[in-house]
Amino acid sequence: MGSFSGDMELLNALKQGDNTAFGQVYRLYFRQLCYFSERITGLRPVSEDIVMETFARLLENHPNFESLSGLRSWLFAGTRNASLDYLRAEKRHRASHNEIKFLSPPAEEEIGLHLVRSEAIRAIYREIENLPYPCRQIVKHSFIDGMSTAEIAEAMGLAYQSIQNQKSRGVRLLKTALIKNDLLSPAILVACLLLLEEKSLLVPFV
Amino acid sequence: MNENLFYYGELLAKHLRGELAPAETGELNAWLAASPAHRALYEELLSKDSMAAELRKFDGYDEEGIWEKLRQKLPAEGGSDRVIPTVHRVYFWKKYRWMAAASIVLMLAAGSYFLFLRPDKQPVAVTEPEPVRFQNDIPPGTDKAVLLMSDGRQVMLDGKSADQLLEKDGSAIKAGESILTYDEAYSSGEMVYNTLQVPRKGEFRLSLSDGTQVRLNSASSIHYPTVFKGSERKVIVTGETYFEVAKDASKPFLVEVNGAEIKVLGTHFNVNAYANEAVIRTTLVEGSVTVSNNGQAVTIKPGEQARITENGNLTVAKDINTDKELAWVNGFFHFEKTGIESVMKQVERWYDVQVVYEDKTTQTFNGKIPKKVNVSDIFRILEATGWVHFRIEGSKVTVLK
């Protein structure tokens, strides 16, 4: 997916201040770090800011990493610390305003679970992202946005044709657990698979 | 941070995909047995609804916006803007999106006729655009608005977090991700007014206390009471708004727009009254409305449009393509014999850009393009006609031949 042939090449380029490498690392971890931080702070805009600062530090300090997982640990540790700092500051602030709401920082065990969870969600999300275009969009619309087949057709400007008679062939093709765990409606899947197979089904929706 | 934590996360995901090896199953089971909290997380991720909710959250982070801010801190490299990592990551899907766009291109054609794609033919192959044809791309608008409350408070609604607000008359306002909702139940005392303003590059929805649904397009606003009291329901709007008015024969619904008034009993209609458009257009989809201005009044039927011109004249146009008028509500730009200036006015509002003309084509455009795409996608489609070209510099767009 990226333009670097391996982890080491990416890390070397990053160390030399290569912007493309930095961008790639950003794309790799941004969402997961935000999600992790939001689990701790409870606020999306705050978590986005914290993650932005973490990446800004990466840019300024050029720390040395021996492996990609070392870099990952650095990013997560920085995000974790900044998120906890935020909670502490917020707690002082609230105490000084006589608010009753009590924000105690989460226990280490709980933070660890946030990380496990973020990794699991990331893996599923990436699974969807890796699907080829029309299929991915349909899966996203149906699964993530909760849209109906008709709404998806309208949103994507597609019309579905002769889906029924080709069902069985399609279902065999996509072997992700999203089907196995019944996470998608069969109609969507079939439509999705057919779109993958036959471009002629792409009909402009006028 | 502890590498094991990532590993268990990976195991959970593998389990969800049904790809766990036997040895891994053992490891996962041991982990699950270690703590009730582990088990609880596992159960939660297995539930379809909560997984969808978490993915939605994951999908919602502003990767592009934060990148834009970070990009300003990047060291200059070869003195150009070319290092946009999106090119790498999005490469794959951009390519396909372009193909989808190509099928739309085919509907854009000269004069007043459409070219149709024959369903039995493969879409025409389109050469891939050079990766950085437009160096400064601009993402589409999003759900956002500002609520002005009666005590002067300004609340940013950015489509990211839900909140509950309280007005001084006691009415509760629910600020959702893309909709603001008022509830009739709690109000007391005299009428309290709020204003909802949608900036350029934004859109938002409003559910009034009587159940009337309002959609606001970019650069539009509405002024309304938290609860309707008295014998009528009256709101004041600017810009473009679409109404689905809740039926209440005893309380007519009045929309004031630029001094003109639209009176309705319960109906669906669109009002386009941008200050930079020459004509105020009220398009009726369902029901019946009366539009009055300067002592003139007309009542229109579904499929008709009342037009108030700059000099105040009131006319009625029949056989209106309501799909086209309402395309924005459904997330599309819809052009039908539309001149370049009118096309660009819509682009200006949705992408918050300033448009400058080096050349103006007299050709008109037909076609339907989804709004949730970057401005470069819109431009590529329009450029495919060969009549226009575009240059993006910051937020300035130059239209060329």
Coordinates of C-alpha atoms in Angstrom, one line a residue, chain A residues 1-3 17-20 22-24 26-28 30-32 34-36 38-39 44-45 47-49 51-53 55-56 59-60 69-70 72-74 76-77 80 108-109 111-113 115-134 136-137 140 143-146 154-157 161 175-178 180-185 198-206, chain B residues 1-10 12-19 31 35 37-38 41 44-71 73-77 83-86 88-100 103-104 106-107 114 116-117 119-123 158-161 177 323 330-332 334 368 370:
Chain A
M1 CA 0.0 0.0 0.0
G2 CA 2.8 2.4 0.8
S3 CA 5.7 3.4 -1.3
G17 CA 12.6 14.0 7.6
D18 CA 10.9 12.5 4.6
N19 CA 7.4 13.9 4.5
T20 CA 5.9 11.0 2.6
F22 CA 5.6 10.9 7.9
G23 CA 2.3 11.0 6.1
Q24 CA 2.3 7.2 5.8
Y26 CA 0.1 9.3 10.2
R27 CA -2.4 7.4 8.0
L28 CA -1.4 4.2 9.7
F30 CA -4.2 8.5 13.4
R31 CA -7.6 6.9 13.8
Q32 CA -6.5 4.3 16.2
C34 CA -7.8 9.1 18.4
Y35 CA -10.0 6.3 19.3
F36 CA -7.7 5.2 22.1
E38 CA -11.2 9.3 23.3
R39 CA -11.7 6.2 25.4
R44 CA -13.6 13.6 20.4
P45 CA -12.2 17.1 19.7
S47 CA -8.6 13.4 21.5
E48 CA -8.0 14.8 18.0
D49 CA -6.0 17.6 19.4
V51 CA -3.1 13.1 18.7
M52 CA -2.2 16.1 16.5
E53 CA 0.3 17.2 19.3
F55 CA 2.5 13.7 15.8
A56 CA 3.8 17.2 16.0
L59 CA 8.0 15.8 13.7
E60 CA 10.1 18.0 16.0
S69 CA 6.4 -1.5 16.9
G70 CA 8.9 0.8 18.8
R72 CA 3.9 2.5 17.6
S73 CA 4.7 2.2 21.4
W74 CA 6.1 5.7 21.4
F76 CA 0.6 5.3 22.1
A77 CA 2.6 6.1 25.2
R80 CA -1.8 8.0 26.8
E108 CA -3.8 1.1 34.3
E109 CA -5.7 -2.1 33.6
I111 CA -6.2 1.8 29.8
G112 CA -4.7 -1.5 28.7
L113 CA -8.2 -2.7 27.7
L115 CA -5.7 -0.3 23.8
V116 CA -6.8 -3.9 23.1
R117 CA -10.1 -2.7 22.0
S118 CA -8.6 0.0 19.7
E119 CA -6.5 -2.7 18.0
A120 CA -9.4 -5.0 17.4
I121 CA -11.5 -2.2 15.9
R122 CA -8.6 -1.1 13.8
A123 CA -8.2 -4.5 12.3
I124 CA -11.9 -4.8 11.4
Y125 CA -11.9 -1.2 10.0
R126 CA -8.9 -2.0 7.9
E127 CA -10.6 -5.1 6.6
I128 CA -13.4 -2.9 5.2
E129 CA -11.0 -0.3 3.9
N130 CA -9.1 -3.0 2.0
L131 CA -12.1 -4.0 0.0
P132 CA -12.1 -2.7 -3.6
Y133 CA -14.1 0.5 -4.3
P134 CA -17.7 -0.1 -5.0
R136 CA -16.2 -1.0 0.3
Q137 CA -18.5 1.9 -0.1
K140 CA -19.5 1.2 4.8
F143 CA -22.7 -1.5 8.0
I144 CA -21.3 1.7 9.4
D145 CA -23.9 4.2 8.3
G146 CA -26.8 1.8 8.7
E154 CA -29.6 6.4 -4.3
A155 CA -26.5 7.7 -2.5
M156 CA -24.1 5.9 -4.8
G157 CA -26.0 6.6 -7.9
Q161 CA -30.2 -5.5 -11.6
K175 CA -14.6 -14.9 2.7
T176 CA -14.3 -12.4 5.5
A177 CA -15.8 -13.1 8.9
L178 CA -18.0 -10.2 8.3
K180 CA -19.4 -15.6 8.9
N181 CA -20.5 -13.5 11.9
D182 CA -23.6 -12.3 10.2
L183 CA -22.5 -8.7 10.4
L184 CA -23.9 -7.8 7.0
S185 CA -27.2 -8.3 5.4
E198 CA -19.5 -7.3 -13.3
K199 CA -18.9 -3.7 -14.1
S200 CA -21.8 -3.8 -16.5
L201 CA -24.1 -3.7 -13.5
L202 CA -22.9 -0.2 -12.8
V203 CA -25.7 1.8 -14.4
P204 CA -26.0 5.5 -13.9
F205 CA -28.9 6.4 -11.8
V206 CA -30.8 9.2 -13.4
Chain B
M1 CA 3.2 0.4 25.7
N2 CA 2.9 -3.3 26.3
E3 CA 3.2 -5.2 23.0
N4 CA 0.9 -8.0 24.4
L5 CA -2.0 -5.6 24.4
F6 CA -1.7 -5.1 20.6
Y7 CA -1.4 -8.8 20.3
Y8 CA -4.6 -9.6 22.1
G9 CA -6.4 -6.9 20.1
E10 CA -5.2 -8.7 17.0
L12 CA -9.9 -10.6 19.0
A13 CA -10.1 -9.3 15.5
K14 CA -8.9 -12.6 14.1
H15 CA -11.6 -14.3 16.1
L16 CA -14.2 -12.0 14.7
R17 CA -13.0 -12.8 11.2
G18 CA -13.0 -16.5 12.0
E19 CA -9.3 -16.9 11.3
W31 CA -6.9 -14.2 28.3
S35 CA -10.6 -11.1 34.0
A37 CA -13.5 -7.1 32.1
H38 CA -11.8 -9.1 29.3
L41 CA -15.0 -6.4 26.0
E44 CA -19.4 -6.2 23.4
L45 CA -17.3 -6.6 20.2
L46 CA -19.3 -9.6 19.2
S47 CA -22.5 -7.6 19.2
K48 CA -23.3 -6.4 15.7
D49 CA -24.8 -3.1 16.9
S50 CA -22.0 -2.1 19.2
M51 CA -19.4 -3.1 16.6
A52 CA -21.1 -0.9 14.0
A53 CA -21.2 2.0 16.5
E54 CA -17.5 1.7 17.3
L55 CA -16.6 1.5 13.6
R56 CA -18.7 4.6 13.0
K57 CA -16.8 6.4 15.7
F58 CA -13.5 5.1 14.2
D59 CA -14.6 6.4 10.8
G60 CA -15.6 9.8 12.1
Y61 CA -12.2 11.2 13.2
D62 CA -11.1 14.1 11.1
E63 CA -8.1 12.5 9.4
E64 CA -8.0 15.1 6.6
G65 CA -8.6 18.2 8.7
I66 CA -5.9 17.3 11.3
W67 CA -3.5 16.4 8.5
E68 CA -4.1 19.9 7.0
K69 CA -3.1 21.5 10.3
L70 CA 0.0 19.2 10.7
R71 CA 1.0 19.8 7.1
K73 CA 4.5 22.2 10.2
L74 CA 6.2 19.9 7.7
P75 CA 9.6 21.0 6.5
A76 CA 9.7 22.2 2.9
E77 CA 10.7 19.5 0.5
V83 CA 3.8 15.6 -0.6
I84 CA 0.2 14.7 0.1
P85 CA 0.2 11.2 1.5
T86 CA -3.4 10.8 0.5
H88 CA -0.6 6.9 -1.5
R89 CA -3.2 5.7 0.9
V90 CA -6.2 6.7 -1.2
Y91 CA -4.6 5.8 -4.4
F92 CA -6.5 2.7 -4.8
W93 CA -10.0 3.9 -4.1
K94 CA -9.5 7.3 -5.8
K95 CA -8.8 5.4 -9.0
Y96 CA -12.0 3.5 -8.8
R97 CA -13.9 6.5 -7.7
W98 CA -12.7 8.2 -10.8
M99 CA -14.2 5.3 -12.8
A100 CA -17.5 5.8 -11.1
S103 CA -20.0 7.0 -15.7
I104 CA -21.4 10.3 -14.6
L106 CA -21.3 10.4 -19.8
M107 CA -24.4 12.1 -18.7
F114 CA -28.2 13.6 -22.5
F116 CA -26.8 7.6 -22.1
L117 CA -24.5 4.7 -21.2
P119 CA -26.3 -0.9 -20.2
D120 CA -24.9 -3.7 -22.4
K121 CA -21.6 -2.0 -22.9
Q122 CA -18.6 -1.6 -20.6
P123 CA -18.1 1.9 -19.4
D158 CA -20.0 20.6 14.4
G159 CA -21.7 17.3 13.7
K160 CA -19.3 15.6 16.1
S161 CA -20.9 15.5 19.5
E177 CA -24.7 15.2 15.2
D323 CA -35.9 16.2 -8.4
N330 CA -30.6 14.1 -1.4
G331 CA -26.9 14.9 -1.6
F332 CA -26.4 15.8 -5.2
H334 CA -28.2 18.5 -10.3
K368 CA -26.0 14.8 -11.5
P370 CA -22.8 13.5 -5.7

